[in-house]
């Protein structure tokens, strides 16, 4: 029986870290993308990432879009369901309102049943409190719970 490769949601911090991060993070990020290609992982991001990139400098935006294209990262759209789940994360204090895109990344990964969400955002996403609360809320609301990890944990 062949094991199906994981479906991985790649949050913006990982995409931009390919070119714009301290040396160690940059190296680990490149290793993640190389492994993803070698192992044929299915990579996804969303229109939330694209909106974040539109606010970035031209250089960051252009290089990040190239990463999306070069590594065949598919772009999914945030759904009304994901917006509602993100609202719940914010309402319950998992993610502060001013960091709404972080809540939306987690919600999209949950609603669309991705196996894993990878992020370098240790302040709001890859954090024990966030993982625990996402599990509680998603189970209460009937959504799957993606594994939330750093790229070097894949």
Tab-separated table of C-alpha atoms in Angstrom:
chain	number	residue	atom	x	y	z
A	1	UNK	CA	0.000	0.000	0.000
A	2	UNK	CA	1.437	3.353	-1.077
A	3	UNK	CA	1.383	6.120	1.482
A	4	UNK	CA	-0.276	9.274	0.196
A	5	UNK	CA	1.958	12.372	0.451
A	6	UNK	CA	0.756	14.955	2.975
A	7	UNK	CA	-1.235	17.970	1.879
A	8	UNK	CA	0.622	20.916	3.387
A	9	UNK	CA	-0.620	24.483	3.820
A	10	UNK	CA	2.373	26.830	3.554
A	11	UNK	CA	1.832	30.073	5.451
A	12	UNK	CA	3.372	33.331	4.210
A	13	UNK	CA	6.268	33.381	6.695
A	14	UNK	CA	7.676	30.212	5.104
A	15	UNK	CA	7.364	31.483	1.546
A	16	UNK	CA	9.091	34.783	2.298
A	17	UNK	CA	11.758	33.068	4.442
A	18	UNK	CA	13.117	31.357	1.322
A	19	UNK	CA	14.888	34.624	0.482
A	20	UNK	CA	14.378	36.923	3.452
A	21	UNK	CA	15.366	35.336	6.754
A	22	UNK	CA	18.378	34.869	9.000
A	23	UNK	CA	20.833	32.299	7.647
A	24	UNK	CA	19.642	29.316	9.722
A	25	UNK	CA	15.937	29.898	8.970
A	26	UNK	CA	16.744	30.473	5.300
A	27	UNK	CA	18.669	27.206	5.135
A	28	UNK	CA	15.927	25.221	6.889
A	29	UNK	CA	13.296	26.775	4.625
A	30	UNK	CA	15.192	25.816	1.475
A	31	UNK	CA	15.619	22.295	2.841
A	32	UNK	CA	11.844	22.089	3.458
A	33	UNK	CA	11.022	23.095	-0.136
A	34	UNK	CA	13.648	20.706	-1.557
A	35	UNK	CA	12.227	17.856	0.517
A	36	UNK	CA	8.695	18.775	-0.529
A	37	UNK	CA	9.664	18.465	-4.187
A	38	UNK	CA	11.639	15.246	-3.681
A	39	UNK	CA	8.875	13.601	-1.620
A	40	UNK	CA	6.133	15.003	-3.884
A	41	UNK	CA	4.266	16.751	-1.076
A	42	UNK	CA	1.211	18.683	-2.192
A	43	UNK	CA	1.807	22.313	-1.242
A	44	UNK	CA	-0.908	24.919	-0.889
A	45	UNK	CA	-1.267	28.503	0.216
A	46	UNK	CA	-4.186	30.894	-0.039
A	47	UNK	CA	-5.448	34.228	-1.233
A	48	UNK	CA	-4.702	35.446	2.315
A	49	UNK	CA	-0.989	34.937	1.585
A	50	UNK	CA	-1.362	36.738	-1.751
A	51	UNK	CA	-3.045	39.685	0.012
A	52	UNK	CA	-0.193	39.801	2.538
A	53	UNK	CA	2.360	39.792	-0.291
A	54	UNK	CA	0.574	42.668	-2.016
A	55	UNK	CA	1.440	44.800	1.036
A	56	UNK	CA	5.127	43.782	0.911
A	57	UNK	CA	7.929	45.518	-0.960
A	58	UNK	CA	8.222	44.845	-4.682
A	59	UNK	CA	11.312	42.647	-4.157
A	60	UNK	CA	9.658	40.492	-1.468
A	61	UNK	CA	6.464	40.205	-3.512
A	62	UNK	CA	8.232	39.222	-6.737
A	63	UNK	CA	10.603	36.703	-5.139
A	64	UNK	CA	7.788	35.162	-3.070
A	65	UNK	CA	5.548	34.767	-6.117
A	66	UNK	CA	8.460	33.005	-7.855
A	67	UNK	CA	8.682	30.554	-4.931
A	68	UNK	CA	4.956	29.844	-5.266
A	69	UNK	CA	5.391	29.222	-8.996
A	70	UNK	CA	8.697	27.300	-8.854
A	71	UNK	CA	7.526	24.906	-6.148
A	72	UNK	CA	4.045	24.497	-7.672
A	73	UNK	CA	2.257	25.800	-4.577
A	74	UNK	CA	-1.462	25.770	-5.348
A	75	UNK	CA	-3.515	28.762	-4.223
A	76	UNK	CA	-6.868	28.149	-2.528
A	77	UNK	CA	-9.466	30.772	-1.659
A	78	UNK	CA	-10.656	31.630	1.822
A	79	UNK	CA	-14.233	30.460	2.198
A	80	UNK	CA	-17.063	31.904	4.280
A	81	UNK	CA	-16.661	28.856	6.528
A	82	UNK	CA	-12.976	29.648	7.082
A	83	UNK	CA	-13.822	33.279	7.827
A	84	UNK	CA	-16.307	32.172	10.492
A	85	UNK	CA	-13.748	29.829	12.055
A	86	UNK	CA	-11.121	32.614	12.044
A	87	UNK	CA	-13.692	34.878	13.730
A	88	UNK	CA	-14.103	32.241	16.452
A	89	UNK	CA	-10.335	32.018	17.018
A	90	UNK	CA	-10.227	35.797	17.441
A	91	UNK	CA	-13.340	35.944	19.632
A	92	UNK	CA	-11.877	33.291	21.952
A	93	UNK	CA	-8.496	35.009	22.214
A	94	UNK	CA	-6.425	32.497	20.269
A	95	UNK	CA	-5.165	35.144	17.824
A	96	UNK	CA	-5.416	38.927	18.367
A	97	UNK	CA	-7.751	40.769	15.958
A	98	UNK	CA	-4.913	42.831	14.523
A	99	UNK	CA	-3.269	39.587	13.357
A	100	UNK	CA	-6.407	38.336	11.581
A	101	UNK	CA	-4.452	36.806	8.647
A	102	UNK	CA	-2.799	34.409	11.121
A	103	UNK	CA	-6.237	33.226	12.259
A	104	UNK	CA	-7.324	32.930	8.634
A	105	UNK	CA	-4.333	30.754	7.701
A	106	UNK	CA	-5.173	28.316	10.513
A	107	UNK	CA	-8.872	28.359	9.636
A	108	UNK	CA	-8.249	27.690	5.945
A	109	UNK	CA	-5.921	24.799	6.766
A	110	UNK	CA	-8.600	23.410	9.106
A	111	UNK	CA	-11.702	23.846	6.939
A	112	UNK	CA	-9.928	22.482	3.853
A	113	UNK	CA	-8.641	19.490	5.819
A	114	UNK	CA	-4.925	19.959	5.201
A	115	UNK	CA	-2.740	17.482	7.035
A	116	UNK	CA	-0.184	20.073	8.085
A	117	UNK	CA	0.198	23.842	8.371
A	118	UNK	CA	3.842	24.996	8.227
A	119	UNK	CA	4.830	28.379	9.590
A	120	UNK	CA	7.753	30.283	11.041
A	121	UNK	CA	5.295	32.474	12.959
A	122	UNK	CA	6.174	31.406	16.494
A	123	UNK	CA	4.379	34.370	18.080
A	124	UNK	CA	0.855	33.400	16.994
A	125	UNK	CA	0.723	30.182	14.968
A	126	UNK	CA	3.384	27.628	15.987
A	127	UNK	CA	2.717	28.075	19.681
A	128	UNK	CA	1.493	25.623	22.326
A	129	UNK	CA	-1.469	27.788	23.411
A	130	UNK	CA	-2.571	28.199	19.788
A	131	UNK	CA	-2.297	24.475	19.078
A	132	UNK	CA	-4.322	23.580	22.186
A	133	UNK	CA	-7.043	26.163	21.535
A	134	UNK	CA	-7.304	25.320	17.834
A	135	UNK	CA	-7.783	21.661	18.768
A	136	UNK	CA	-10.542	22.534	21.271
A	137	UNK	CA	-12.379	24.952	18.955
A	138	UNK	CA	-12.074	22.778	15.860
A	139	UNK	CA	-13.356	19.714	17.712
A	140	UNK	CA	-16.273	21.715	19.156
A	141	UNK	CA	-17.144	23.043	15.697
A	142	UNK	CA	-16.605	19.740	13.866
A	143	UNK	CA	-13.469	20.623	11.910
A	144	UNK	CA	-10.323	18.541	11.492
A	145	UNK	CA	-7.168	19.723	13.244
A	146	UNK	CA	-4.067	20.161	11.096
A	147	UNK	CA	-0.651	19.547	12.617
A	148	UNK	CA	0.847	23.005	13.130
A	149	UNK	CA	4.642	22.850	12.808
A	150	UNK	CA	7.793	24.644	11.730
A	151	UNK	CA	9.177	23.642	8.299
A	152	UNK	CA	12.129	21.842	9.880
A	153	UNK	CA	9.713	19.490	11.674
A	154	UNK	CA	8.470	17.968	8.420
